[in-house]
Coordinates of C-alpha atoms in Angstrom, one line a residue:
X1 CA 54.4 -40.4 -2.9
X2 CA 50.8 -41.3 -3.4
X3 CA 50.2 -43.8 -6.3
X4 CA 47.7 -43.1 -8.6
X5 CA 45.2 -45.0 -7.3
X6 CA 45.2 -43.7 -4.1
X7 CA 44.7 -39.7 -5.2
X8 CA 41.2 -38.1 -4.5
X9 CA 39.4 -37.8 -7.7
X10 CA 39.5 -34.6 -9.4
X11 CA 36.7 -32.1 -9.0
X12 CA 34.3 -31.6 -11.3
X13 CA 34.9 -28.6 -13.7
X14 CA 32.9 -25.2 -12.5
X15 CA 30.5 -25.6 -15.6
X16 CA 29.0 -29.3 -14.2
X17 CA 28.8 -27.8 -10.8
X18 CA 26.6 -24.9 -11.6
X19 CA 24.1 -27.0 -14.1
X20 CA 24.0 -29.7 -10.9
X21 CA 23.0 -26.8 -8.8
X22 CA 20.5 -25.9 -11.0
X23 CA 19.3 -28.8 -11.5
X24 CA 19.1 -29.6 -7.5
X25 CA 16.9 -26.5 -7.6
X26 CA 14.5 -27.3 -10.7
X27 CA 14.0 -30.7 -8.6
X28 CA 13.2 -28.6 -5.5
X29 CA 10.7 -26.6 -7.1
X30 CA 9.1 -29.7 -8.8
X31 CA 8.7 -31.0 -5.5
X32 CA 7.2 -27.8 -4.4
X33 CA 4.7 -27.1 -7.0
X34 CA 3.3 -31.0 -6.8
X35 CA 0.8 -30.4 -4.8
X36 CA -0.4 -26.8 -5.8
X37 CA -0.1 -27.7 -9.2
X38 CA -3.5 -29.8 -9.2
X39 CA -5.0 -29.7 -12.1
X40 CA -8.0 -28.6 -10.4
X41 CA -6.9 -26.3 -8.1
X42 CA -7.9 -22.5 -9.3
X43 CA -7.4 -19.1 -8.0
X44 CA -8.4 -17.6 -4.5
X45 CA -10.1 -15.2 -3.6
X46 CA -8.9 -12.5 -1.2
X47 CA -10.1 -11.9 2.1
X48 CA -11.6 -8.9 3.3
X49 CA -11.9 -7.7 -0.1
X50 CA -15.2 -8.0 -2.7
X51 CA -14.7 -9.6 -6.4
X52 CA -14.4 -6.8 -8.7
X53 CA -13.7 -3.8 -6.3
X54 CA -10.1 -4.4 -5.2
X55 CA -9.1 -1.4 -3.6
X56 CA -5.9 0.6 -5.3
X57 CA -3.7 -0.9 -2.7
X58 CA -4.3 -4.1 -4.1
X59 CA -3.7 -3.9 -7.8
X60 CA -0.5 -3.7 -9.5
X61 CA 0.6 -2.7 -13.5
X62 CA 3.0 -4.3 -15.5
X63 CA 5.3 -2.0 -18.1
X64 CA 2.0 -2.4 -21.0
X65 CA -0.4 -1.4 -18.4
X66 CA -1.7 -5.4 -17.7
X67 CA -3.2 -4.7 -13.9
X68 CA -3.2 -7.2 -11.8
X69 CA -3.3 -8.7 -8.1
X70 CA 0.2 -7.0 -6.7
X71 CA 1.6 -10.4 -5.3
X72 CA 1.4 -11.8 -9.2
X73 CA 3.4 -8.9 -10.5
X74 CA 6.6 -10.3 -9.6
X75 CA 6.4 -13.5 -11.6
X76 CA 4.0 -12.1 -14.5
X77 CA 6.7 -10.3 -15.7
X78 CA 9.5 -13.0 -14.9
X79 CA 7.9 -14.9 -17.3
X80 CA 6.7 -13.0 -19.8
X81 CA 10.8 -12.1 -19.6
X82 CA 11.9 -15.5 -19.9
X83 CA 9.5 -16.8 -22.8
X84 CA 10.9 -13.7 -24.5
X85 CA 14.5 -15.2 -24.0
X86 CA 12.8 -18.4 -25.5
X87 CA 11.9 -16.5 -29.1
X88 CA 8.3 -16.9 -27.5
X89 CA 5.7 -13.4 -27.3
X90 CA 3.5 -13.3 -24.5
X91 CA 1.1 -10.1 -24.6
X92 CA -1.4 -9.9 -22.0
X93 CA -4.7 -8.5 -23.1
X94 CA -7.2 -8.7 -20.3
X95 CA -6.3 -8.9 -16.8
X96 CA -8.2 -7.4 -14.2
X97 CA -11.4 -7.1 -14.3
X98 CA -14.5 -4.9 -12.4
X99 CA -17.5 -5.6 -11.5
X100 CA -18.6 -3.3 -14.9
X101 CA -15.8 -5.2 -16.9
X102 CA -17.5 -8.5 -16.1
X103 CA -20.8 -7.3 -16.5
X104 CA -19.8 -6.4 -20.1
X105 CA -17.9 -9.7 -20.5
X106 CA -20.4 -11.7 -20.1
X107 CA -23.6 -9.7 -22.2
X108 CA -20.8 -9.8 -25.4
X109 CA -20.6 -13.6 -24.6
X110 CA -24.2 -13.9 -24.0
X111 CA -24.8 -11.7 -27.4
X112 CA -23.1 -14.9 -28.7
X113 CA -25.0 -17.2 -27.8
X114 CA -22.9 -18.9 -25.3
X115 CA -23.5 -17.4 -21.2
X116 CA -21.0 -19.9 -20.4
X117 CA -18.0 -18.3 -21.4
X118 CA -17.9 -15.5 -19.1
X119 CA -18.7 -16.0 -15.9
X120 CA -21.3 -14.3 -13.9
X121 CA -20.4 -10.8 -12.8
X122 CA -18.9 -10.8 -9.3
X123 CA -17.4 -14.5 -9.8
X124 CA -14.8 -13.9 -12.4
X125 CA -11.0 -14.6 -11.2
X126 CA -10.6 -11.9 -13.3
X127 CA -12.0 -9.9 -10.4
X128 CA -9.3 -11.2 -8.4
X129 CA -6.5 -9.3 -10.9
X130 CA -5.2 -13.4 -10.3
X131 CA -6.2 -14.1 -14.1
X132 CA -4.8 -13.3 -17.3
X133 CA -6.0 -14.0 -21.2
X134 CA -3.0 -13.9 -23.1
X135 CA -2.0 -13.4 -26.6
X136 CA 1.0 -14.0 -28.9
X137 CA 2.6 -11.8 -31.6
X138 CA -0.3 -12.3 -33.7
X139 CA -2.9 -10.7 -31.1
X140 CA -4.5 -14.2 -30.5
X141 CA -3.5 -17.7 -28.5
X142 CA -4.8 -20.9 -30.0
X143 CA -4.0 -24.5 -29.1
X144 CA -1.5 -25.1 -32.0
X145 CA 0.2 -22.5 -31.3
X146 CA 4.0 -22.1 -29.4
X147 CA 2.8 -19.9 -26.8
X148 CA 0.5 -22.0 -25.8
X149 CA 2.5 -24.9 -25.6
X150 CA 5.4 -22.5 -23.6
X151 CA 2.8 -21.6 -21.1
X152 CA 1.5 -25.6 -20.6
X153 CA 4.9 -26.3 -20.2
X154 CA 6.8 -23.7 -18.1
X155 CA 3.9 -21.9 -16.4
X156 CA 4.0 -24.2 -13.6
X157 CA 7.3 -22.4 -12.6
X158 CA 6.3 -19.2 -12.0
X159 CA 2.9 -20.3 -10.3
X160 CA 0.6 -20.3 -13.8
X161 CA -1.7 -22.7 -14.4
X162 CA -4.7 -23.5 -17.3
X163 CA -7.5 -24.6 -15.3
X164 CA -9.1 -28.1 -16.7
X165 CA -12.2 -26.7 -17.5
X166 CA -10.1 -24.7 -20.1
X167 CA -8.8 -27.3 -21.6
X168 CA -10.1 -28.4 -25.0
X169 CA -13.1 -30.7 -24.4
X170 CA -13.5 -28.7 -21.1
X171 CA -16.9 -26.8 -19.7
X172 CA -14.9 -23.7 -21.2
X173 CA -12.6 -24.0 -23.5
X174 CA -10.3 -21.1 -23.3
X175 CA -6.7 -21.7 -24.3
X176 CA -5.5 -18.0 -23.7
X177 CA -6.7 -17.9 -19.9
X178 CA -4.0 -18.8 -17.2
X179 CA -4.3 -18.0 -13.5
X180 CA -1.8 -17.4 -10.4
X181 CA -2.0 -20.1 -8.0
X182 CA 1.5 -18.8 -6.9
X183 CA 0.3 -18.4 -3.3
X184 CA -1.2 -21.6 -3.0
X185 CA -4.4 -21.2 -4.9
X186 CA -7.7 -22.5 -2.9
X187 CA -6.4 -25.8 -2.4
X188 CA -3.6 -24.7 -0.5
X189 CA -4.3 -21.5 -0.1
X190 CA -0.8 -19.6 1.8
X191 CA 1.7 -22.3 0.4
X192 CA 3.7 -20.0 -1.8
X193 CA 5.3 -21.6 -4.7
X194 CA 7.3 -20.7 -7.9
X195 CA 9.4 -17.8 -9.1
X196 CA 9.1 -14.4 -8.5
X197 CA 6.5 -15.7 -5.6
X198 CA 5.7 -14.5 -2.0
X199 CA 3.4 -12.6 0.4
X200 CA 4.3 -9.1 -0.1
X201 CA 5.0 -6.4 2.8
X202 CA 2.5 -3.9 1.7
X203 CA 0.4 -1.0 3.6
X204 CA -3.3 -1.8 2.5
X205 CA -6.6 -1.5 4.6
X206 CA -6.0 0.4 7.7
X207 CA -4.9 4.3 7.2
X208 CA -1.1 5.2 7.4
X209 CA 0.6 8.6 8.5
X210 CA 2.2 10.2 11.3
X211 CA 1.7 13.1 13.8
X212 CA 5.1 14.7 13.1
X213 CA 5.3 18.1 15.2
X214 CA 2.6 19.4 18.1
X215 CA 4.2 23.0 18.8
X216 CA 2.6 24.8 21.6
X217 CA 1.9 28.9 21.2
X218 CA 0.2 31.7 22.6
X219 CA -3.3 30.4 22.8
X220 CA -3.0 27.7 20.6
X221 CA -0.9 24.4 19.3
X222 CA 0.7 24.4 16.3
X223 CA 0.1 20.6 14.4
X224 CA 1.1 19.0 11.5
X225 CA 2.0 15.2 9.8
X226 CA 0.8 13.2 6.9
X227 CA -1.7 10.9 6.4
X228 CA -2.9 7.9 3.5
X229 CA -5.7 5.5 3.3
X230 CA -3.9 3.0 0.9
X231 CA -7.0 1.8 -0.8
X232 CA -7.4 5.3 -2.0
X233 CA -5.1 8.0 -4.3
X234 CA -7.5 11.1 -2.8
X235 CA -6.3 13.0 0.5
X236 CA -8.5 11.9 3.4
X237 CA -9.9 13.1 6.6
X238 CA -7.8 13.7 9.4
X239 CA -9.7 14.2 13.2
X240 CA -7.4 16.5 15.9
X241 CA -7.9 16.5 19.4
X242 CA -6.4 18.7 22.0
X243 CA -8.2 16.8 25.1
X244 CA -12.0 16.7 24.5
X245 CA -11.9 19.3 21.7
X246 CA -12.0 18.4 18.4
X247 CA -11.2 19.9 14.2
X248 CA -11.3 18.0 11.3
X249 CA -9.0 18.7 8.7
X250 CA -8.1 17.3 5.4
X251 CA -4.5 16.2 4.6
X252 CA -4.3 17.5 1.3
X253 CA -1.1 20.1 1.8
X254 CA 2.4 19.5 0.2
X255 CA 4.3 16.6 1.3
X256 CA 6.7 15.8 -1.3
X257 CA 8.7 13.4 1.1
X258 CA 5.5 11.6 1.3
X259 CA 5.4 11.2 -2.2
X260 CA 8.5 10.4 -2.9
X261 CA 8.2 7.8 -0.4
X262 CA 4.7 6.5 -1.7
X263 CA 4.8 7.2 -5.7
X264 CA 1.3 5.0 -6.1
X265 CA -0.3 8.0 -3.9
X266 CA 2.2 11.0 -5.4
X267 CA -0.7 12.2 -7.7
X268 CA -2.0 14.0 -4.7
X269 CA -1.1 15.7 -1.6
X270 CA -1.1 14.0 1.8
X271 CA 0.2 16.6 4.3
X272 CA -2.1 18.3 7.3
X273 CA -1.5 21.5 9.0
X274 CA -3.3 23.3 11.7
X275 CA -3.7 25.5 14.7
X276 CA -6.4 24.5 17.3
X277 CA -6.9 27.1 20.3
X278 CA -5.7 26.4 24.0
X279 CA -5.8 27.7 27.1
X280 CA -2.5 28.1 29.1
X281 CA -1.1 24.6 30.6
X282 CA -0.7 20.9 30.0
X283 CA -2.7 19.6 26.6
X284 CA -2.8 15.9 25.5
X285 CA -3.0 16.4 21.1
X286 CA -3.9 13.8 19.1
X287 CA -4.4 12.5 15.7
X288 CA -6.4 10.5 14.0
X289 CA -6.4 9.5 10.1
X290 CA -10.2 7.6 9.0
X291 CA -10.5 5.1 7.0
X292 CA -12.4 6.2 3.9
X293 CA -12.5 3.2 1.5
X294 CA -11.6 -0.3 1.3
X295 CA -10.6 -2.7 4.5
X296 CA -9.5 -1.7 7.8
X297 CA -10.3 0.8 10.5
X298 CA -9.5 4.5 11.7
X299 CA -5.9 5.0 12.9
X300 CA -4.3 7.0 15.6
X301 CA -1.6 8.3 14.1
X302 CA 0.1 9.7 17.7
X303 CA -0.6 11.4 20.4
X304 CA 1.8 14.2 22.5
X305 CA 1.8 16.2 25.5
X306 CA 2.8 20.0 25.2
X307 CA 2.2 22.8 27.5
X308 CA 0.8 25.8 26.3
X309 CA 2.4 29.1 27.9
X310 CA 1.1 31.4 30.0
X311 CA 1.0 35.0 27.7
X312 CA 2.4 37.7 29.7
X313 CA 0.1 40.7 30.6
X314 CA 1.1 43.9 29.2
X315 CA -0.4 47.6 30.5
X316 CA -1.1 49.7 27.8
X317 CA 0.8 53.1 29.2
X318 CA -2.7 55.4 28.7
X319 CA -4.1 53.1 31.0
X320 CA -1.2 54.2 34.4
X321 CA -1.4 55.5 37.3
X322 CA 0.1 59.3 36.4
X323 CA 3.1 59.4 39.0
X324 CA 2.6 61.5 41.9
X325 CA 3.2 65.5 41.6
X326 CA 6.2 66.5 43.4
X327 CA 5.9 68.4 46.7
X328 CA 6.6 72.0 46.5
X329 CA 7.9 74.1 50.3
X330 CA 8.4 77.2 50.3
X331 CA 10.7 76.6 53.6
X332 CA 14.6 76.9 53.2
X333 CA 14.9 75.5 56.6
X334 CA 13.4 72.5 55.8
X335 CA 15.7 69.6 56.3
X336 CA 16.1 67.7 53.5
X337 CA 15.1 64.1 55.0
X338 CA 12.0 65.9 55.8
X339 CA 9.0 64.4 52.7
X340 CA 5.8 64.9 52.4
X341 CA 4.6 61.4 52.8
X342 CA 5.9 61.9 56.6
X343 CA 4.2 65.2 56.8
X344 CA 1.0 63.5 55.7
X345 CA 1.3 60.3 57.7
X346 CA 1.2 62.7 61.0
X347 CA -1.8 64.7 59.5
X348 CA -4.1 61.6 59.8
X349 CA -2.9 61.0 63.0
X350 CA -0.4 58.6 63.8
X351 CA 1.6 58.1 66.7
X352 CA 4.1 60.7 66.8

């Protein structure tokens, strides 16, 4: 038997394990966040997009209608969640801004007396839905107060930060402004960090759809698909070829797939729905969604080769040939293999 001092210690109980593991974690996203976390780093901008007009496909809306960039979402409301769990209110009560909202911004700061509190229309980070003034249960966020000190503490976590020109004795002191730097922020700008954090899979920019069915028919092809320019809720344009001729046609018919699939864009229809002449044979058909609004390009949305048939010729019967009379012979000697075609054929004089 083993002696006592030679047995394996026991392990520790589950309860130590899982506050080690979390620990392990916390340390792993300190590390992380080290070098984002500068207290100068702010928020980026976005490319291919302009300050205060984000297209649709950009913007996101938590449960009390706070909009903001779509990759924030996530860890906007994981933290507004957990401050909740820590008795602390966090109401967000401006988020993004337009180009008009920062215009108006800054003439009710400037009506103050003080420009520099807003900044100039076009610049705000506002404008990038990546900043967000919030307020507590009392509709307002002040130094002293526990929100404020939550946010300084656990923002970090979820990528939050107050930028040091916010801080008191800053250029503008602002204690209710916080920005996501959860992607990196300009400093390091793609170096997501924090929870509820990361580039999200979304369709934005360049027009989406498909050319579902090309049916060929008497004279014609039968087309129809869906189409969506994601910076956009409105149906859009959609250009049809069969070979070198072209119809443009709007895809605003009933696709409730599509917005079941889509329910940003479910307001309105998507679907398209023609039928574009042809001449009997081969035809190349294709389709082509354009780009409306917003980043991107137009997109070909498929192409496929049908044949068109060839319609069969029917005579009408008033336009026959009346069948030929029947011979009448008044001979009852007349064999009857003897016709009138034979009689006829010798008449006009051939060999007998």
């Amino acid at each position: 038997m083993p002696t006592a001092t030679s047995r394996r210690p026991a392990s520790p109980p589950r309860r130590r394990r899982v506050l080690l593991a979390v620990a392990v974690a916390a340390m792993a996203l300190l590390s992380a966040a080290c070098e984002q976390m500068h207290p100068d780093n702010r928020a980026a901008g976005i490319p291919m997009a302009t300050n205060g007009q984000l297209p649709l496909s950009y913007l996101a809306s938590t449960t009390k209608g706070c909009v903001v960039y779509d990759e924030a979402l996530a860890s906007l409301n994981a933290m507004i969640a957990q401050a909740a769990k820590d008795g602390v209110t966090l109401r967000p009560s401006s988020c993004y801004r337009d180009y008009a909202g920062q215009v108006a911004a800054r003439e009710d700061w400037c009506n103050r007396g003080a420009c520099h509190m807003a900044a100039v229309p076009g610049t705000s980070n506002h404008g990038w839905g990546k900043a967000v003034d919030f307020a507590d249960e009392k509709g307002t966020l002040d130094w002293d107060r526990p929100a404020y000190t939550w946010l300084k503490t656990w923002g970090w976590h979820f990528g939050w930060m107050h930028p040091t020109i916010m801080e008191p004795g800053g250029s503008v002191p602002e204690p209710w402004h916080f920005e996501w730097i959860g992607d990196g922020g300009k400093m390091f700008l793609g170096d997501y960090f924090g929870i509820g954090n990361g580039p999200l899979a979304v369709p934005r920019g360049q027009p989406i759809g498909t050319l579902d069915s090309v049916t060929p028919i008497d004279g014609a092809v039968e087309i129809s698909g869906w189409a969506i320019d994601p910076d956009q809720v409105t149906p859009i344009p959609v250009h049809l070829y069969v070979d070198d001729a072209a119809m443009e046609v709007r895809a605003n018919r009933s696709r409730p797939d599509v917005g079941a699939a889509f329910p940003l864009y479910a307001k309105y229809n998507h679907g398209f729905a023609a039928t574009l002449g042809a001449s009997p044979g081969r035809h190349k058909v294709c389709a082509y969604a354009i780009n409306v609004s917003g980043t991107g390009f137009n997109a070909l949305l498929g192409c496929k080769t049908v044949t068109v048939p060839t319609p069969e010729v029917s005579v009408p019967a008033a336009s026959r040939a009346p069948a030929p009379a029947p011979t009448t012979t008044t001979s009852t000697t007349t064999p009857p293999t003897t016709s009138t075609s034979t009689s006829t054929t010798l008449a006009q004089g051939s060999p007998s």
